[in-house]
Amino acid sequence: MKTQVCIIGGGPSGLLIAQLLHLKGIETILLEKHTREYVLSRIRAGVLEHGFAALMREAQCGERMDREGEIHEGFFIAHDDRLDRMDLHKHSGGNSVLVYGQTELTRDLYEARERLHGAVIHNVEDVRLHDLESASPHVTYSVGGATERIDCDYVVGADGFHGVSRKSIPADVLKEHEKIYPFGWLGILSRTKPVSPELIYAKHERGFALCSLRSQVLSRYYIQVPLSDAVEDWSDEAFWAELKRRLPSQVAQQMITGPSIEKSIAPLRSFVAEPMRYGNLFLAGDAAHIVPPTGARGLNSAASDIYYLYHAMLAHYQRGDDSGLNGYSAKALKRIWKAQRFSWWMTTLLHTFPDNSSYDKRLQQTELDYLLSSEAAQRSLAENYVGLPF
Ligand code: FAS
Ligand code: PHB
């Protein structure tokens, strides 16, 4: 087979750039390791920056997102049995975020791909990238026992943290930066009315908690847990009791509990791989970077990668201008590192660190006191949370 751009990975990053390029007549083939059902069974992000939402609209995939998503103009920080509201709209000059689950966004992208008869090959195995430094790279993979080959101009590695693309960059070229946090997030999804119309990020001596939502009848909650915990250690009852302990009493009293329809523990890490280009391979999304979900930057970090890569490929195919492709890695990494900083800052501000000294604890409390007392600090939080400009 031959195509212009071969995309590895059928998550939001791969699907979004496939859709954008396809709409401009650029041929793409997308390879996905799992079935669509499996990809859609994963519960992940919930908050979209306005830049990501704009890209979904440009990809002609924003209609359900705009109909069913909820515009949020602020969120709460819970601490010392009280709530303080961060006014994103006021402090970001009128911007907001859209609460719309990654699962639904990915579903919309798959359905758009199908409507346009875009090629998606599921259940691929043994994907390998070849001749990346040549003008005609190719990808081989097996499906149903047969080995196939795709010749292309470019490969987009959108295959997530555990994918094959990043690992195809030679070790003497690739530089990886990583920070592992000494805790994870235990998350549940429940068909209950959310306890708050806006998100609540809770700082508590027992550990961090987050009250989020997917709709007015679907709640998403998280609590910080030690890395040694397993999801089997947590009954629903134990989860609800611990969540309530970490929230202000006025919130805990209003909590509507119910059976979990999904429950999982995600470890927290910060990770960046450099460069994000090797020859004619371009990394995008989790294939190149991971953040702790505290700042809701995970999926949103992929947005600027996709934006830059899409415009760079458009310039190449429409005008023979390769400046965007040549500048992609440096430009993408500049914004990625700002998302890394914000995610690290929010995580450090709100979580309980087992090895923190008394000085560390006082500094953490002072950081929160400064945020709550300074409009300048709240403007900084707001501009990062709604999404820095591309
Ligand atoms: P993805 O990992 O979503 O997609 C990569 C795709 O590539 C997958 O479908 C995979 O099957 C496929 N693939 C892998 N190897 C392949 C191969 N060799 N060949 C073909 N296909 C291959 N972000 C937030 O903002 N908020 C959150 O609350 C949040 N929670 C998260 C919880 C978990 C457990 C995880 C893992 C991530 C979470 N994230 C969250 C971050 C998450 O939303 C990612 O940022 C987002 O999925 C990134 O999308 P992709 O870059 O498309 O990567
Ligand atoms: C979620 O709804 O899953 C969510 C929201 C905000 C975050 C992290 C996760 O910071």
Coordinates of C-alpha atoms and ligand atoms in Angstrom, one line a residue:
M1 CA 0.0 0.0 0.0
K2 CA 1.1 3.6 -0.5
T3 CA -0.1 6.8 1.2
Q4 CA 1.2 10.3 2.0
V5 CA 1.0 10.1 5.8
C6 CA 1.0 6.9 7.8
I7 CA -0.4 7.5 11.3
I8 CA 0.4 5.1 14.1
G9 CA -2.2 5.1 16.9
G10 CA -6.0 5.4 16.9
G11 CA -6.4 7.5 20.0
P12 CA -7.4 11.2 20.0
S13 CA -4.1 12.5 18.6
G14 CA -3.9 10.1 15.7
L15 CA -7.6 10.4 14.8
L16 CA -7.6 14.2 15.0
I17 CA -4.6 14.8 12.7
A18 CA -5.9 12.1 10.3
Q19 CA -9.2 13.9 10.1
L20 CA -7.7 17.4 9.6
L21 CA -5.3 16.2 6.8
H22 CA -8.0 14.1 5.1
L23 CA -10.3 17.2 4.9
K24 CA -7.5 18.9 3.0
G25 CA -7.1 16.0 0.5
I26 CA -3.9 14.6 2.1
E27 CA -4.0 10.8 2.0
T28 CA -3.6 9.0 5.3
I29 CA -3.8 5.5 6.6
L30 CA -4.2 5.0 10.4
L31 CA -3.0 1.9 12.2
E32 CA -4.5 1.0 15.6
K33 CA -3.3 -1.9 17.9
H34 CA -6.8 -2.5 19.4
T35 CA -10.4 -2.6 18.3
R36 CA -12.4 0.6 18.3
E37 CA -14.5 -0.8 21.1
Y38 CA -11.4 -1.3 23.3
V39 CA -10.1 2.2 22.6
L40 CA -13.5 3.6 23.5
S41 CA -13.7 1.6 26.7
R42 CA -10.8 3.6 28.3
I43 CA -11.9 6.3 30.6
R44 CA -9.5 9.2 30.5
A45 CA -9.6 13.0 30.2
G46 CA -12.6 15.2 30.8
V47 CA -11.6 18.8 30.3
L48 CA -10.9 20.4 26.9
E49 CA -9.0 23.7 26.4
H50 CA -10.6 26.1 24.0
G51 CA -7.8 25.4 21.5
F52 CA -8.6 21.7 21.4
A53 CA -12.3 22.4 21.0
A54 CA -11.5 24.8 18.1
L55 CA -9.5 22.0 16.4
M56 CA -12.4 19.6 16.8
R57 CA -14.7 22.1 15.1
E58 CA -12.1 22.7 12.3
A59 CA -12.1 18.9 11.9
Q60 CA -15.9 19.0 11.4
C61 CA -16.2 16.9 14.7
G62 CA -17.5 19.6 17.1
E63 CA -21.2 19.4 16.7
R64 CA -22.0 16.9 19.5
M65 CA -19.2 18.3 21.6
D66 CA -20.8 21.8 21.5
R67 CA -24.3 20.3 22.0
E68 CA -23.5 18.0 25.0
G69 CA -20.3 19.5 26.4
E70 CA -20.5 21.9 29.3
I71 CA -18.8 25.3 29.3
H72 CA -17.0 25.8 32.6
E73 CA -15.9 29.3 33.6
G74 CA -14.3 28.4 36.9
F75 CA -13.5 25.7 39.4
F76 CA -13.1 25.4 43.2
I77 CA -10.1 24.7 45.4
A78 CA -11.2 23.0 48.6
H79 CA -8.9 23.4 51.6
D80 CA -9.3 23.8 55.4
D81 CA -13.0 22.9 55.2
R82 CA -13.8 25.7 52.8
L83 CA -14.1 26.4 49.0
D84 CA -12.4 29.1 47.1
R85 CA -13.4 29.7 43.5
M86 CA -10.9 30.3 40.7
D87 CA -12.7 32.5 38.2
L88 CA -11.1 31.4 34.9
H89 CA -13.4 33.6 32.7
K90 CA -12.4 36.8 34.6
H91 CA -8.7 36.0 35.0
S92 CA -8.1 34.6 31.4
G93 CA -9.7 37.6 29.6
G94 CA -13.0 35.8 28.9
N95 CA -11.9 32.2 28.1
S96 CA -13.3 29.0 29.6
V97 CA -12.9 25.2 29.2
L98 CA -15.3 22.6 27.9
V99 CA -16.1 19.6 30.0
Y100 CA -16.6 16.7 27.5
G101 CA -15.1 13.2 28.0
Q102 CA -12.2 12.0 25.9
T103 CA -14.2 8.8 25.3
E104 CA -17.0 10.8 23.6
L105 CA -14.5 13.0 21.6
T106 CA -12.7 9.8 20.4
R107 CA -16.1 8.3 19.4
D108 CA -16.9 11.5 17.4
L109 CA -13.5 11.2 15.6
Y110 CA -14.0 7.5 14.7
E111 CA -17.5 8.2 13.4
A112 CA -16.1 11.1 11.3
R113 CA -13.3 8.9 9.9
E114 CA -15.9 6.3 8.9
R115 CA -18.2 8.9 7.3
L116 CA -15.3 10.1 5.1
H117 CA -14.2 6.5 4.5
G118 CA -10.8 7.2 6.0
A119 CA -8.6 4.1 6.3
V120 CA -8.3 2.7 9.9
I121 CA -6.7 -0.7 10.2
H122 CA -7.4 -2.3 13.7
N123 CA -5.7 -5.1 15.5
V124 CA -2.4 -4.5 13.9
E125 CA 0.6 -6.3 15.5
D126 CA 4.4 -6.0 15.2
V127 CA 4.4 -2.5 13.7
R128 CA 7.8 -1.5 12.6
L129 CA 9.1 1.8 11.1
H130 CA 11.7 1.6 8.4
D131 CA 14.1 4.0 6.5
L132 CA 12.8 7.0 8.6
E133 CA 15.8 9.1 7.5
S134 CA 15.2 8.4 3.8
A135 CA 12.8 10.3 1.5
S136 CA 10.6 7.2 1.3
P137 CA 10.1 5.7 4.8
H138 CA 7.8 2.7 5.1
V139 CA 5.9 0.9 7.8
T140 CA 5.4 -2.9 8.2
Y141 CA 2.8 -4.6 10.4
S142 CA 0.9 -7.8 10.6
V143 CA -2.8 -8.3 10.8
G144 CA -4.6 -11.7 10.8
G145 CA -1.2 -13.4 10.4
A146 CA -0.3 -11.6 7.1
T147 CA 2.6 -9.1 6.9
E148 CA 1.7 -5.8 5.2
R149 CA 3.8 -2.8 4.0
I150 CA 2.8 0.9 3.7
D151 CA 5.1 3.2 1.7
C152 CA 4.6 6.9 2.7
D153 CA 6.2 10.3 2.8
Y154 CA 5.8 10.8 6.5
V155 CA 5.0 8.8 9.7
V156 CA 3.1 10.3 12.6
G157 CA 3.8 8.5 15.8
A158 CA 0.6 9.0 17.8
D159 CA 0.8 5.7 19.6
G160 CA 0.9 6.8 23.2
F161 CA 3.4 6.3 25.9
H162 CA 3.8 2.5 25.3
G163 CA 3.9 2.8 21.6
V164 CA 6.6 1.8 19.1
S165 CA 7.2 5.2 17.5
R166 CA 9.3 6.9 20.2
K167 CA 11.3 3.6 20.6
S168 CA 12.1 3.8 16.8
I169 CA 14.3 6.9 17.4
P170 CA 18.0 5.7 18.0
A171 CA 19.0 5.8 21.7
D172 CA 21.9 8.1 20.8
V173 CA 19.5 10.7 19.4
L174 CA 16.6 10.4 21.9
K175 CA 16.8 12.3 25.2
E176 CA 14.1 11.4 27.8
H177 CA 13.3 13.5 30.9
E178 CA 11.1 12.0 33.6
K179 CA 9.8 12.6 37.1
I180 CA 7.8 9.9 38.9
Y181 CA 5.4 11.0 41.7
P182 CA 5.2 8.9 44.9
F183 CA 1.4 8.3 44.5
G184 CA -1.4 7.5 42.0
W185 CA -5.0 8.5 41.4
L186 CA -7.8 6.1 42.1
G187 CA -10.7 7.2 39.9
I188 CA -14.3 6.1 39.7
L189 CA -17.1 6.8 37.3
S190 CA -20.7 6.6 38.7
R191 CA -24.1 7.3 37.3
T192 CA -24.9 9.9 40.0
K193 CA -25.6 13.6 40.0
P194 CA -22.3 15.5 40.3
V195 CA -21.8 17.0 43.8
S196 CA -20.8 20.4 42.3
P197 CA -21.7 22.2 39.1
E198 CA -18.0 23.0 38.7
L199 CA -14.9 20.9 39.4
I200 CA -13.5 20.8 42.9
Y201 CA -9.7 20.2 43.4
A202 CA -9.2 19.4 47.1
K203 CA -6.0 19.7 49.1
H204 CA -6.2 17.7 52.4
E205 CA -3.8 16.3 54.9
R206 CA -5.2 12.8 54.0
G207 CA -4.4 13.4 50.3
F208 CA -5.7 15.1 47.2
A209 CA -9.2 14.6 45.8
L210 CA -11.0 15.8 42.7
C211 CA -14.7 16.0 42.0
S212 CA -15.3 16.1 38.2
L213 CA -18.1 15.1 35.9
R214 CA -19.0 13.9 32.4
S215 CA -22.6 15.2 32.4
Q216 CA -25.3 16.1 34.9
V217 CA -26.0 12.3 35.4
L218 CA -22.4 11.0 35.2
S219 CA -19.8 11.9 37.9
R220 CA -16.1 11.3 37.9
Y221 CA -14.2 11.3 41.2
Y222 CA -10.5 10.8 42.1
I223 CA -8.5 10.4 45.3
Q224 CA -4.8 10.3 45.7
V225 CA -3.6 6.8 46.9
P226 CA -0.2 5.3 47.7
L227 CA 1.6 3.6 44.8
S228 CA 1.4 0.4 46.8
D229 CA -2.5 0.3 46.5
A230 CA -4.3 -1.9 44.1
V231 CA -7.8 -1.2 42.8
E232 CA -9.0 -4.4 44.5
D233 CA -8.1 -2.8 47.9
W234 CA -10.8 -0.3 47.4
S235 CA -14.5 -1.2 47.8
D236 CA -17.0 1.5 46.5
E237 CA -18.0 2.1 50.2
A238 CA -14.3 2.7 51.2
F239 CA -13.9 5.1 48.2
W240 CA -16.9 7.2 49.0
A241 CA -16.0 7.4 52.7
E242 CA -12.4 8.5 52.0
L243 CA -13.6 11.0 49.3
K244 CA -16.0 12.6 51.8
R245 CA -13.2 12.9 54.5
R246 CA -11.1 15.0 52.1
L247 CA -13.9 17.4 51.1
P248 CA -15.4 20.4 53.1
S249 CA -18.3 19.1 55.3
Q250 CA -20.8 21.2 53.3
V251 CA -19.8 19.4 50.2
A252 CA -19.5 15.9 51.7
Q253 CA -23.1 16.2 53.1
Q254 CA -24.5 16.8 49.6
M255 CA -22.5 13.9 48.0
I256 CA -24.8 11.4 46.1
T257 CA -23.0 8.1 46.1
G258 CA -23.7 5.0 43.9
P259 CA -22.0 1.9 42.4
S260 CA -18.9 2.5 40.4
I261 CA -19.2 1.7 36.7
E262 CA -15.5 2.1 36.2
K263 CA -12.7 2.1 38.8
S264 CA -9.0 2.2 38.1
I265 CA -5.7 3.5 39.5
A266 CA -3.4 5.6 37.3
P267 CA 0.2 6.3 38.3
L268 CA 1.4 9.9 38.0
R269 CA 4.5 10.8 36.0
S270 CA 5.9 13.8 34.1
F271 CA 7.7 12.8 30.9
V272 CA 9.1 14.4 27.8
A273 CA 11.0 12.9 24.9
E274 CA 13.2 15.1 22.7
P275 CA 13.4 15.6 19.8
M276 CA 9.8 15.1 18.6
R277 CA 11.1 14.6 15.0
Y278 CA 13.5 12.0 13.6
G279 CA 13.9 12.0 9.9
N280 CA 10.4 11.7 8.5
L281 CA 8.9 10.5 11.8
F282 CA 6.9 13.1 13.9
L283 CA 5.8 12.3 17.4
A284 CA 2.5 13.7 18.7
G285 CA 0.6 13.4 22.0
D286 CA 1.4 10.9 24.7
A287 CA 4.0 9.2 22.4
A288 CA 6.2 12.2 23.2
H289 CA 5.0 13.5 26.6
I290 CA 3.0 12.7 29.7
V291 CA 1.8 14.9 32.5
P292 CA 0.2 14.2 35.9
P293 CA -3.6 14.8 35.3
T294 CA -3.8 17.5 38.0
G295 CA -3.8 20.4 35.6
A296 CA -6.0 18.7 32.9
R297 CA -3.1 19.1 30.5
G298 CA -2.7 15.5 29.3
L299 CA -5.0 15.3 26.3
N300 CA -4.7 19.1 25.8
S301 CA -1.0 18.9 25.4
A302 CA -1.6 16.9 22.3
A303 CA -3.6 19.8 20.8
S304 CA -0.7 22.1 20.0
D305 CA 1.4 19.1 18.6
I306 CA -1.5 18.4 16.2
Y307 CA -2.0 22.1 15.3
Y308 CA 1.6 22.6 14.5
L309 CA 2.0 19.3 12.6
Y310 CA -1.2 19.8 10.6
H311 CA -0.2 23.3 9.4
A312 CA 3.4 22.2 8.7
M313 CA 2.2 19.3 6.5
L314 CA -0.3 21.6 4.8
A315 CA 2.5 24.1 4.0
H316 CA 4.6 21.2 2.6
Y317 CA 1.9 19.7 0.4
Q318 CA 0.2 22.9 -0.7
R319 CA 3.2 25.2 -1.1
G320 CA 6.4 23.1 -0.9
D321 CA 7.3 25.0 2.3
D322 CA 9.1 22.8 4.8
S323 CA 9.8 25.4 7.4
G324 CA 7.0 24.2 9.6
L325 CA 8.2 20.6 9.5
N326 CA 11.8 21.6 10.1
G327 CA 10.7 23.8 13.1
Y328 CA 8.1 21.4 14.5
S329 CA 10.0 19.7 17.3
A330 CA 11.4 23.0 18.8
K331 CA 8.1 24.7 18.5
A332 CA 6.0 21.9 20.0
L333 CA 8.5 21.3 22.8
K334 CA 8.4 25.0 23.8
R335 CA 4.6 24.8 24.6
I336 CA 4.9 21.2 25.9
W337 CA 7.4 22.3 28.6
K338 CA 5.0 25.0 29.7
A339 CA 2.3 22.4 30.2
Q340 CA 4.7 20.3 32.1
R341 CA 5.5 23.2 34.4
F342 CA 1.9 23.9 35.1
S343 CA 1.0 20.2 35.7
W344 CA 4.0 19.9 38.1
W345 CA 3.0 23.1 39.9
M346 CA -0.7 22.1 40.4
T347 CA 0.4 18.6 41.5
T348 CA 3.0 19.9 44.0
L349 CA 0.4 22.5 45.3
L350 CA -2.4 20.0 46.0
H351 CA -1.0 16.6 46.8
T352 CA 0.4 15.2 50.1
F353 CA 4.0 14.1 49.6
P354 CA 5.0 11.4 52.1
D355 CA 8.6 12.6 52.4
N356 CA 7.8 16.3 52.8
S357 CA 9.6 18.0 55.7
S358 CA 7.9 20.5 57.9
Y359 CA 9.5 23.3 55.8
D360 CA 8.1 21.7 52.6
K361 CA 4.6 21.6 54.2
R362 CA 4.8 25.3 55.2
L363 CA 6.0 26.3 51.8
Q364 CA 3.1 24.3 50.2
Q365 CA 0.6 26.1 52.4
T366 CA 2.2 29.4 51.6
E367 CA 2.0 28.7 47.9
L368 CA -1.8 28.1 48.3
D369 CA -2.2 31.2 50.5
Y370 CA -0.4 33.3 47.9
L371 CA -2.6 31.9 45.1
L372 CA -5.8 32.7 47.0
S373 CA -4.7 36.2 47.9
S374 CA -3.2 37.3 44.6
E375 CA -5.1 38.2 41.4
A376 CA -1.8 38.0 39.5
A377 CA -1.3 34.4 40.7
Q378 CA -4.9 33.6 39.7
R379 CA -4.3 35.1 36.3
S380 CA -1.3 32.9 35.8
L381 CA -3.3 29.8 36.9
A382 CA -6.2 30.8 34.6
E383 CA -4.2 31.4 31.4
N384 CA -2.5 28.0 31.8
Y385 CA -5.7 26.1 32.7
V386 CA -7.8 27.4 29.7
G387 CA -4.8 26.8 27.5
L388 CA -1.8 28.9 26.5
P389 CA -1.9 30.3 22.9
F390 CA -0.6 27.9 20.1
Ligands
FAS1 P1 -3.4 7.5 23.5 O1 -2.5 6.6 24.4 O2 -4.7 7.9 24.0 O3 -3.6 6.7 22.1 C1 -2.5 5.9 21.6 C2 -3.2 4.8 20.7 O4 -2.1 4.1 20.0 C3 -3.9 3.8 21.6 O5 -5.2 3.6 21.1 C4 -3.1 2.5 21.4 O6 -3.9 1.4 21.4 C5 -2.4 2.8 20.1 N1 -1.1 2.1 20.0 C6 -0.2 1.9 20.9 N2 0.9 1.2 20.4 C7 0.6 0.9 19.1 C8 1.2 0.3 18.0 N3 2.4 -0.3 18.2 N4 0.6 0.2 16.8 C9 -0.6 0.8 16.7 N5 -1.3 1.4 17.6 C10 -0.7 1.5 18.8 N6 -5.5 13.4 30.6 C11 -6.2 14.4 31.1 O7 -6.2 15.6 30.6 N7 -7.1 14.2 32.2 C12 -7.2 12.9 32.8 O8 -7.9 12.8 33.7 C13 -6.4 11.9 32.2 N8 -6.5 10.6 32.8 C14 -5.7 9.6 32.2 C15 -5.8 8.3 32.8 C16 -5.0 7.3 32.2 C17 -5.1 5.9 32.8 C18 -4.1 7.5 31.1 C19 -3.2 6.5 30.6 C20 -4.1 8.8 30.6 C21 -4.9 9.9 31.1 N9 -4.9 11.2 30.6 C22 -5.6 12.2 31.1 C23 -4.0 11.5 29.5 C24 -4.7 11.0 28.2 O9 -6.0 11.6 28.1 C25 -3.8 11.3 27.1 O10 -3.3 12.6 27.1 C26 -4.5 11.0 25.8 O11 -5.0 9.7 25.7 C27 -3.4 11.2 24.7 O12 -4.0 10.8 23.5 P2 -3.0 10.1 22.4 O13 -1.8 10.9 22.2 O14 -3.9 9.8 21.2 O15 -2.5 8.7 23.1
PHB2 C1 -11.5 14.3 34.6 O1 -12.7 14.8 34.6 O2 -11.2 13.2 34.3 C2 -10.4 15.3 35.0 C3 -10.7 16.6 35.1 C4 -9.7 17.5 35.5 C5 -8.4 17.0 35.8 C6 -8.2 15.7 35.7 C7 -9.2 14.8 35.3 O3 -7.4 17.9 36.2

